[in-house]
Amino acid sequence: MNLHDKDLLNHSAIVIHSAATRPSMDIGVKEIRSWHLDRGWSDIGYHLVIRRDGSLEKGRDWDRQGAHAGGFNRNPKDGKLTFGICMVGGVAEHDIKVVEDNFTDDQWSTLNKVLKEIIDFTGIKEIYGHNQLPGHASRGCPSFNSKVYIE
């Protein structure tokens, strides 16, 4: 997977998400794409998915606007695209309504590497957790304190 593709230069922000799945669910792009297509979307909404074992899967093409953050799939500051990264997990095994930071060490390692590589290549300075965006504060996504993690 090429994280130095010129199409990444058309993005000016990154939004981190959780899949809102139980820790026992090891899903990836195939399953999330199916869910999103069932909703009537044209493709998976995210550009990247980080599985439970830390493996990285490519979702939506870099040059396509994501469908991951209503009102922020394009950065309102400059009109450029926002890049969506989804980590699998994020809700409790016993109750999907309970938000839970249950991501694996491998997922954190992959997220850190991906963010560094994309930021070093593109110069992106804006990184948000989904719930940091206007109109999305009530959501649990990305299921961890992104303000502390990102800042």
Coordinates of N, CA and C in Angstrom, one line a residue, residues 11-13 74-81 126:
H11 N -5.6 15.9 0.6 CA -6.2 15.8 1.9 C -5.6 16.8 2.8
S12 N -6.4 17.4 3.7 CA -5.8 18.4 4.6 C -6.2 18.1 6.1
A13 N -6.9 17.0 6.3 CA -7.2 16.6 7.7 C -7.4 15.1 7.8
R74 N -15.1 16.9 3.5 CA -14.2 17.9 3.0 C -13.9 18.9 4.1
N75 N -12.7 19.3 4.2 CA -12.4 20.3 5.2 C -13.0 21.7 4.9
P76 N -13.8 22.2 5.8 CA -14.5 23.5 5.5 C -13.5 24.6 5.4
K77 N -12.3 24.5 6.0 CA -11.3 25.5 6.0 C -10.7 25.7 4.6
D78 N -10.5 24.6 3.8 CA -9.9 24.8 2.5 C -10.5 24.0 1.4
G79 N -11.6 23.2 1.7 CA -12.3 22.5 0.7 C -11.6 21.2 0.3
K80 N -10.4 20.9 0.9 CA -9.7 19.6 0.5 C -10.4 18.5 1.2
L81 N -10.1 17.3 0.8 CA -10.6 16.0 1.4 C -10.1 15.8 2.8
E126 N -4.0 18.8 10.8 CA -5.3 18.6 11.5 C -5.6 17.2 11.6

